[in-house]
mmCIF file of C-alpha atoms in Angstrom:
data_model
loop_
_atom_site.group_PDB
_atom_site.id
_atom_site.type_symbol
_atom_site.label_atom_id
_atom_site.label_comp_id
_atom_site.label_asym_id
_atom_site.label_seq_id
_atom_site.Cartn_x
_atom_site.Cartn_y
_atom_site.Cartn_z
ATOM 1 C CA MET A 133 0.000 0.000 0.000
ATOM 2 C CA LYS A 134 2.803 2.387 0.870
ATOM 3 C CA ASN A 135 4.646 1.592 -2.392
ATOM 4 C CA LYS A 136 1.485 2.287 -4.367
ATOM 5 C CA SER A 137 1.029 5.619 -2.604
ATOM 6 C CA LYS A 138 4.652 6.566 -3.373
ATOM 7 C CA ARG A 139 4.181 5.667 -7.056
ATOM 8 C CA VAL A 140 1.050 7.830 -7.255
ATOM 9 C CA THR A 141 2.883 10.761 -5.618
ATOM 10 C CA LEU A 142 5.846 10.320 -7.981
ATOM 11 C CA LYS A 143 3.551 10.300 -11.031
ATOM 12 C CA ARG A 144 1.849 13.472 -9.827
ATOM 13 C CA ASN A 145 5.211 15.184 -9.315
ATOM 14 C CA ILE A 146 6.389 14.141 -12.773
ATOM 15 C CA SER A 147 3.112 15.296 -14.340
ATOM 16 C CA GLY A 148 3.433 18.646 -12.584
ATOM 17 C CA TRP A 149 6.983 19.160 -13.861
ATOM 18 C CA ILE A 150 5.906 18.183 -17.391
ATOM 19 C CA PHE A 151 3.223 20.867 -17.361
ATOM 20 C CA LEU A 152 5.622 23.454 -15.866
ATOM 21 C CA ALA A 153 8.509 22.638 -18.204
ATOM 22 C CA PRO A 154 7.372 24.577 -21.343
ATOM 23 C CA ALA A 155 6.697 27.794 -19.412
ATOM 24 C CA SER A 156 9.878 27.391 -17.323
ATOM 25 C CA ILE A 157 12.016 26.857 -20.437
ATOM 26 C CA LEU A 158 10.491 29.886 -22.165
ATOM 27 C CA ILE A 159 11.035 32.084 -19.086
ATOM 28 C CA PHE A 160 14.662 30.990 -18.872
ATOM 29 C CA VAL A 161 15.335 31.447 -22.606
ATOM 30 C CA MET A 162 13.458 34.748 -22.968
ATOM 31 C CA SER A 163 14.283 36.339 -19.594
ATOM 32 C CA PHE A 164 17.023 34.808 -17.451
ATOM 33 C CA TYR A 165 19.443 33.881 -20.249
ATOM 34 C CA PRO A 166 19.421 37.442 -21.728
ATOM 35 C CA ILE A 167 19.967 38.883 -18.226
ATOM 36 C CA ILE A 168 22.948 36.604 -17.587
ATOM 37 C CA ASN A 169 24.331 37.292 -21.066
ATOM 38 C CA ALA A 170 23.928 41.041 -20.557
ATOM 39 C CA LEU A 171 25.754 40.841 -17.210
ATOM 40 C CA ILE A 172 28.683 39.090 -18.916
ATOM 41 C CA MET A 173 28.612 41.664 -21.715
ATOM 42 C CA SER A 174 28.824 44.507 -19.200
ATOM 43 C CA PHE A 175 32.428 43.435 -18.486
ATOM 44 C CA LYS A 176 33.405 43.686 -22.170
ATOM 45 C CA SER A 177 34.383 46.628 -24.338
ATOM 46 C CA GLY A 178 34.666 47.369 -28.029
ATOM 47 C CA SER A 179 32.081 47.574 -30.797
ATOM 48 C CA SER A 180 29.490 44.874 -31.400
ATOM 49 C CA ALA A 181 31.637 43.235 -34.107
ATOM 50 C CA ASN A 182 34.821 43.162 -32.017
ATOM 51 C CA MET A 183 33.991 42.785 -28.348
ATOM 52 C CA HIS A 184 36.639 41.654 -25.859
ATOM 53 C CA TRP A 185 37.094 41.507 -22.099
ATOM 54 C CA ALA A 186 37.627 44.960 -20.656
ATOM 55 C CA ASP A 187 40.944 45.891 -19.099
ATOM 56 C CA PRO A 188 40.552 46.453 -16.204
ATOM 57 C CA PHE A 189 37.677 44.028 -15.768
ATOM 58 C CA ILE A 190 35.313 46.666 -14.286
ATOM 59 C CA PHE A 191 36.306 49.366 -16.781
ATOM 60 C CA ASN A 192 32.701 50.068 -17.870
ATOM 61 C CA TYR A 193 31.599 50.592 -14.276
ATOM 62 C CA GLN A 194 34.598 52.825 -13.534
ATOM 63 C CA ARG A 195 33.884 54.860 -16.649
ATOM 64 C CA MET A 196 30.519 55.993 -15.230
ATOM 65 C CA PHE A 197 32.209 58.058 -12.534
ATOM 66 C CA GLN A 198 34.037 60.105 -15.185
ATOM 67 C CA ASP A 199 31.107 60.292 -17.613
ATOM 68 C CA ASN A 200 29.609 63.773 -17.229
ATOM 69 C CA LEU A 201 26.771 63.039 -19.639
ATOM 70 C CA PHE A 202 25.719 60.007 -17.590
ATOM 71 C CA LYS A 203 25.806 62.150 -14.441
ATOM 72 C CA ARG A 204 23.561 64.669 -16.179
ATOM 73 C CA SER A 205 21.133 61.954 -17.283
ATOM 74 C CA LEU A 206 21.130 60.635 -13.707
ATOM 75 C CA PHE A 207 20.381 64.107 -12.343
ATOM 76 C CA ASN A 208 17.565 64.670 -14.862
ATOM 77 C CA THR A 209 15.948 61.304 -14.152
ATOM 78 C CA PHE A 210 15.949 61.849 -10.395
ATOM 79 C CA LEU A 211 14.699 65.411 -10.871
ATOM 80 C CA TYR A 212 11.684 64.080 -12.776
ATOM 81 C CA LEU A 213 11.247 61.407 -10.108
ATOM 82 C CA ILE A 214 11.384 63.772 -7.135
ATOM 83 C CA VAL A 215 9.147 66.468 -8.664
ATOM 84 C CA GLN A 216 6.682 64.559 -10.829
ATOM 85 C CA VAL A 217 5.905 61.399 -8.837
ATOM 86 C CA PRO A 218 4.682 63.078 -5.586
ATOM 87 C CA ILE A 219 2.555 65.628 -7.480
ATOM 88 C CA MET A 220 1.064 62.935 -9.703
ATOM 89 C CA LEU A 221 0.229 60.520 -6.880
ATOM 90 C CA VAL A 222 -1.241 63.189 -4.580
ATOM 91 C CA LEU A 223 -3.346 64.536 -7.454
ATOM 92 C CA ALA A 224 -4.488 61.007 -8.355
ATOM 93 C CA LEU A 225 -5.448 60.300 -4.729
ATOM 94 C CA VAL A 226 -7.399 63.551 -4.405
ATOM 95 C CA LEU A 227 -9.226 62.987 -7.705
ATOM 96 C CA ALA A 228 -10.061 59.396 -6.750
ATOM 97 C CA ASN A 229 -11.475 60.579 -3.423
ATOM 98 C CA LEU A 230 -13.598 63.244 -5.146
ATOM 99 C CA LEU A 231 -14.871 60.873 -7.822
ATOM 100 C CA ASN A 232 -15.793 58.257 -5.219
ATOM 101 C CA GLN A 233 -18.499 60.447 -3.687
ATOM 102 C CA LYS A 234 -21.893 58.742 -3.657
ATOM 103 C CA ASP A 235 -23.920 61.791 -4.620
ATOM 104 C CA LEU A 236 -21.651 62.951 -7.468
ATOM 105 C CA LYS A 237 -23.409 63.067 -10.830
ATOM 106 C CA LEU A 238 -21.744 61.977 -14.106
ATOM 107 C CA LYS A 239 -19.049 60.072 -12.206
ATOM 108 C CA GLY A 240 -18.488 57.731 -15.126
ATOM 109 C CA LEU A 241 -17.904 60.617 -17.538
ATOM 110 C CA PHE A 242 -15.413 62.356 -15.249
ATOM 111 C CA ARG A 243 -13.527 59.115 -14.569
ATOM 112 C CA THR A 244 -13.314 58.342 -18.285
ATOM 113 C CA CYS A 245 -12.060 61.831 -19.159
ATOM 114 C CA ILE A 246 -9.296 61.680 -16.538
ATOM 115 C CA PHE A 247 -8.264 58.159 -17.551
ATOM 116 C CA LEU A 248 -8.262 58.842 -21.328
ATOM 117 C CA PRO A 249 -4.715 60.330 -21.436
ATOM 118 C CA CYS A 250 -3.416 56.968 -20.253
ATOM 119 C CA ALA A 251 -4.999 55.285 -23.289
ATOM 120 C CA THR A 252 -3.267 57.712 -25.661
ATOM 121 C CA SER A 253 -0.235 56.504 -27.585
ATOM 122 C CA LEU A 254 3.044 57.581 -25.971
ATOM 123 C CA VAL A 255 4.374 58.902 -29.273
ATOM 124 C CA SER A 256 1.130 60.697 -30.151
ATOM 125 C CA TYR A 257 0.801 62.549 -26.869
ATOM 126 C CA SER A 258 4.484 63.527 -26.935
ATOM 127 C CA LEU A 259 4.042 65.049 -30.384
ATOM 128 C CA ILE A 260 0.894 66.877 -29.244
ATOM 129 C CA PHE A 261 2.731 68.399 -26.266
ATOM 130 C CA LYS A 262 5.635 69.292 -28.549
ATOM 131 C CA ALA A 263 3.239 71.204 -30.818
ATOM 132 C CA MET A 264 1.426 72.852 -27.888
ATOM 133 C CA PHE A 265 4.648 74.147 -26.307
ATOM 134 C CA ALA A 266 6.299 75.177 -29.580
ATOM 135 C CA THR A 267 7.427 78.801 -29.916
ATOM 136 C CA ASN A 268 4.310 79.582 -31.973
ATOM 137 C CA GLY A 269 2.171 76.964 -30.264
ATOM 138 C CA LEU A 270 -1.101 77.054 -28.370
ATOM 139 C CA VAL A 271 0.380 77.714 -24.916
ATOM 140 C CA ASN A 272 2.314 80.784 -26.067
ATOM 141 C CA SER A 273 -0.777 82.108 -27.873
ATOM 142 C CA ILE A 274 -2.924 81.781 -24.739
ATOM 143 C CA LEU A 275 -0.298 83.391 -22.498
ATOM 144 C CA LEU A 276 0.112 86.305 -24.941
ATOM 145 C CA LYS A 277 -3.645 86.914 -25.121
ATOM 146 C CA MET A 278 -3.892 86.830 -21.333
ATOM 147 C CA GLY A 279 -1.077 89.373 -21.089
ATOM 148 C CA LEU A 280 1.090 87.094 -18.926
ATOM 149 C CA ILE A 281 4.050 87.291 -21.334
ATOM 150 C CA SER A 282 5.189 89.970 -23.776
ATOM 151 C CA GLU A 283 6.845 87.651 -26.314
ATOM 152 C CA ASN A 284 6.847 83.984 -27.229
ATOM 153 C CA ILE A 285 8.804 81.656 -24.949
ATOM 154 C CA ASN A 286 10.984 78.941 -26.445
ATOM 155 C CA PHE A 287 9.800 76.284 -23.973
ATOM 156 C CA LEU A 288 11.654 73.385 -25.590
ATOM 157 C CA GLY A 289 14.805 75.377 -26.299
ATOM 158 C CA GLN A 290 15.660 76.261 -22.688
ATOM 159 C CA THR A 291 16.787 73.801 -20.044
ATOM 160 C CA GLY A 292 14.416 74.809 -17.234
ATOM 161 C CA THR A 293 11.265 75.113 -19.316
ATOM 162 C CA ALA A 294 12.044 71.959 -21.321
ATOM 163 C CA ARG A 295 12.280 69.952 -18.094
ATOM 164 C CA MET A 296 9.057 71.584 -16.928
ATOM 165 C CA VAL A 297 7.263 70.487 -20.115
ATOM 166 C CA ILE A 298 8.383 66.878 -19.591
ATOM 167 C CA ILE A 299 7.126 66.949 -15.976
ATOM 168 C CA ILE A 300 3.759 68.426 -17.024
ATOM 169 C CA ALA A 301 3.411 65.813 -19.770
ATOM 170 C CA LEU A 302 4.146 62.979 -17.344
ATOM 171 C CA ILE A 303 1.615 64.271 -14.818
ATOM 172 C CA TRP A 304 -1.045 64.623 -17.524
ATOM 173 C CA ARG A 305 -0.344 61.145 -18.891
ATOM 174 C CA TRP A 306 -0.139 59.056 -15.711
ATOM 175 C CA THR A 307 -2.398 60.721 -13.128
ATOM 176 C CA GLY A 308 -5.518 58.973 -14.439
ATOM 177 C CA TYR A 309 -3.704 55.639 -14.506
ATOM 178 C CA ASN A 310 -2.907 55.819 -10.790
ATOM 179 C CA MET A 311 -6.336 57.247 -10.003
ATOM 180 C CA VAL A 312 -7.916 53.991 -11.217
ATOM 181 C CA PHE A 313 -5.925 51.988 -8.649
ATOM 182 C CA TYR A 314 -7.004 54.330 -5.859
ATOM 183 C CA LEU A 315 -10.633 54.158 -6.997
ATOM 184 C CA ALA A 316 -10.479 50.366 -6.917
ATOM 185 C CA GLY A 317 -9.081 50.532 -3.384
ATOM 186 C CA LEU A 318 -11.761 52.993 -2.275
ATOM 187 C CA GLN A 319 -14.492 50.637 -3.489
ATOM 188 C CA ASN A 320 -13.374 48.153 -0.822
ATOM 189 C CA ILE A 321 -13.747 50.636 2.049
ATOM 190 C CA GLU A 322 -17.123 50.349 3.753
ATOM 191 C CA TYR A 323 -19.120 53.587 3.478
ATOM 192 C CA SER A 324 -20.329 53.057 7.045
ATOM 193 C CA ILE A 325 -16.812 53.960 8.249
ATOM 194 C CA TYR A 326 -17.159 57.420 6.713
ATOM 195 C CA GLU A 327 -20.647 57.803 8.164
ATOM 196 C CA ALA A 328 -19.327 56.921 11.617
ATOM 197 C CA ALA A 329 -16.525 59.479 11.245
ATOM 198 C CA LYS A 330 -19.052 62.101 10.182
ATOM 199 C CA ILE A 331 -21.179 61.371 13.256
ATOM 200 C CA ASP A 332 -18.065 61.749 15.431
ATOM 201 C CA GLY A 333 -17.580 65.235 14.015
ATOM 202 C CA ALA A 334 -14.641 64.599 11.650
ATOM 203 C CA ASN A 335 -14.345 67.116 8.833
ATOM 204 C CA ALA A 336 -13.490 66.234 5.201
ATOM 205 C CA PHE A 337 -9.717 66.603 5.639
ATOM 206 C CA GLN A 338 -9.635 64.555 8.844
ATOM 207 C CA THR A 339 -11.684 61.812 7.193
ATOM 208 C CA PHE A 340 -9.369 61.797 4.190
ATOM 209 C CA TRP A 341 -6.129 61.828 6.212
ATOM 210 C CA ARG A 342 -7.109 59.491 9.071
ATOM 211 C CA ILE A 343 -9.338 56.995 7.237
ATOM 212 C CA THR A 344 -8.795 57.030 3.471
ATOM 213 C CA VAL A 345 -5.012 57.286 3.412
ATOM 214 C CA PRO A 346 -4.287 54.577 6.061
ATOM 215 C CA LEU A 347 -6.757 52.127 4.508
ATOM 216 C CA LEU A 348 -5.258 52.727 1.041
ATOM 217 C CA LYS A 349 -1.691 52.252 2.255
ATOM 218 C CA PRO A 350 -1.047 48.974 0.336
ATOM 219 C CA VAL A 351 -2.332 50.534 -2.891
ATOM 220 C CA ILE A 352 -0.297 53.698 -2.316
ATOM 221 C CA VAL A 353 2.872 51.658 -1.785
ATOM 222 C CA MET A 354 2.185 49.740 -5.005
ATOM 223 C CA THR A 355 1.678 52.920 -7.065
ATOM 224 C CA VAL A 356 4.815 54.491 -5.567
ATOM 225 C CA VAL A 357 6.893 51.451 -6.521
ATOM 226 C CA MET A 358 5.437 51.354 -10.045
ATOM 227 C CA SER A 359 5.924 55.094 -10.523
ATOM 228 C CA ILE A 360 9.554 54.938 -9.375
ATOM 229 C CA ASN A 361 10.173 51.980 -11.654
ATOM 230 C CA GLY A 362 8.600 53.741 -14.633
ATOM 231 C CA THR A 363 10.332 57.093 -14.059
ATOM 232 C CA LEU A 364 13.797 55.549 -13.695
ATOM 233 C CA GLN A 365 13.212 53.930 -17.104
ATOM 234 C CA LEU A 366 11.782 57.097 -18.669
ATOM 235 C CA PHE A 367 12.466 57.133 -22.403
ATOM 236 C CA ASP A 368 9.622 58.246 -24.702
ATOM 237 C CA GLU A 369 9.231 61.791 -23.410
ATOM 238 C CA SER A 370 12.954 62.532 -23.560
ATOM 239 C CA VAL A 371 13.199 61.181 -27.119
ATOM 240 C CA ASN A 372 9.973 62.521 -28.637
ATOM 241 C CA LEU A 373 9.478 65.793 -26.745
ATOM 242 C CA THR A 374 12.949 67.289 -26.512
ATOM 243 C CA SER A 375 15.265 64.744 -28.199
ATOM 244 C CA GLY A 376 17.314 65.055 -25.014
ATOM 245 C CA GLY A 377 17.998 68.718 -25.741
ATOM 246 C CA PRO A 378 18.820 71.460 -25.605
ATOM 247 C CA ALA A 379 22.437 70.221 -25.521
ATOM 248 C CA ASN A 380 21.501 66.974 -23.714
ATOM 249 C CA SER A 381 20.143 68.965 -20.768
ATOM 250 C CA THR A 382 16.917 66.900 -20.513
ATOM 251 C CA ILE A 383 18.283 63.471 -21.442
ATOM 252 C CA THR A 384 17.301 60.533 -19.225
ATOM 253 C CA MET A 385 19.278 57.405 -18.345
ATOM 254 C CA SER A 386 17.294 55.153 -20.677
ATOM 255 C CA HIS A 387 17.711 57.672 -23.497
ATOM 256 C CA TYR A 388 21.465 57.776 -22.859
ATOM 257 C CA ILE A 389 21.643 53.963 -22.844
ATOM 258 C CA TYR A 390 19.809 53.916 -26.180
ATOM 259 C CA ASN A 391 22.207 56.481 -27.666
ATOM 260 C CA ASN A 392 25.202 54.400 -26.624
ATOM 261 C CA SER A 393 23.689 51.283 -28.175
ATOM 262 C CA PHE A 394 22.053 52.536 -31.366
ATOM 263 C CA GLY A 395 21.929 56.303 -31.623
ATOM 264 C CA GLU A 396 25.501 57.483 -32.045
ATOM 265 C CA GLY A 397 26.842 55.220 -34.776
ATOM 266 C CA VAL A 398 28.966 53.090 -32.392
ATOM 267 C CA ALA A 399 27.295 50.034 -30.895
ATOM 268 C CA ASN A 400 28.884 50.275 -27.447
ATOM 269 C CA PHE A 401 26.860 47.435 -25.960
ATOM 270 C CA GLY A 402 29.301 46.707 -23.137
ATOM 271 C CA TYR A 403 28.993 50.163 -21.605
ATOM 272 C CA SER A 404 25.232 50.240 -22.310
ATOM 273 C CA THR A 405 24.605 46.985 -20.456
ATOM 274 C CA ALA A 406 26.676 48.225 -17.514
ATOM 275 C CA LEU A 407 24.497 51.345 -17.393
ATOM 276 C CA SER A 408 21.386 49.164 -17.602
ATOM 277 C CA PHE A 409 22.459 47.128 -14.585
ATOM 278 C CA VAL A 410 23.027 50.322 -12.612
ATOM 279 C CA VAL A 411 19.450 51.366 -13.426
ATOM 280 C CA PHE A 412 18.267 47.887 -12.408
ATOM 281 C CA LEU A 413 20.036 48.208 -9.039
ATOM 282 C CA MET A 414 18.511 51.652 -8.470
ATOM 283 C CA VAL A 415 15.024 50.303 -9.182
ATOM 284 C CA ALA A 416 15.574 47.322 -6.857
ATOM 285 C CA ILE A 417 16.986 49.412 -3.998
ATOM 286 C CA LEU A 418 14.315 52.135 -4.150
ATOM 287 C CA SER A 419 11.533 49.539 -4.476
ATOM 288 C CA ASN A 420 12.822 47.644 -1.429
ATOM 289 C CA ILE A 421 13.015 50.863 0.578
ATOM 290 C CA ASN A 422 9.412 51.719 -0.296
ATOM 291 C CA MET A 423 8.226 48.192 0.427
ATOM 292 C CA GLY A 424 10.005 48.312 3.790
ATOM 293 C CA VAL A 425 8.456 51.657 4.695
ATOM 294 C CA GLY A 426 5.006 50.532 3.577
ATOM 295 C CA ASP A 427 5.192 47.168 5.356
ATOM 296 C CA LYS A 428 5.176 48.537 8.908
ATOM 297 C CA ARG A 429 2.399 46.480 10.430
ATOM 298 C CA ASP A 430 0.627 47.629 13.574
#
């Protein structure tokens, strides 16, 4: 009887591995093997046709400390992260709270309108913002008619304003996306909790800060992690809105990695993969910090 039971268990284990094998092989071939290969490549130098082991072995990683353009791309990426992500998430949380009101009319219409930018093509919306903030674009025309400026501003031709345009575009594009997550979280909060708080004399801000925010903490942590991940890999806006200009003053890390691989005529894949692993480490470290902060259980 025991031998029969062991044979049945063995057959089940084998059957399970047979079903898992195709997916496991595909994951290894399509994900883990490229990662391992890229890590090996990050210790090589030379063009794609003539790659060899770097001398010294960590040359590509040492090079980053002397690479002023990489430092600038690092500064720009973290500037977008520090400015854009908090504004976007706070705005998304406030909008979700407003659009979750029971007595609000046309809630579906308002939710759809705020979410629509997220459904817009990344390239399309970048080109639209580029046209809007052009020297003779819509924004300059409105500001001139309102008397706020005396002459057209070259938004995309100046470092400060070009960075501002990228931040505005990111907020416009991703606020609705995060709002949907907060709305989903708010649907799971019993309305009786808010009624009890109202009876106890809590005002709107106290209700929002002491009930909504704590109960949405897991969702907030998730959106923070996703937003950090996405911003550290920011590419489309830098390429399509400003082309990294003026004079590489708005370039991001992903844009710089792309230029080293494909955009400057020299396929410097060794240095590009080293840069990619640095970005990967930044994402992992910042995500772990946020998960640690958000995982403080009472």
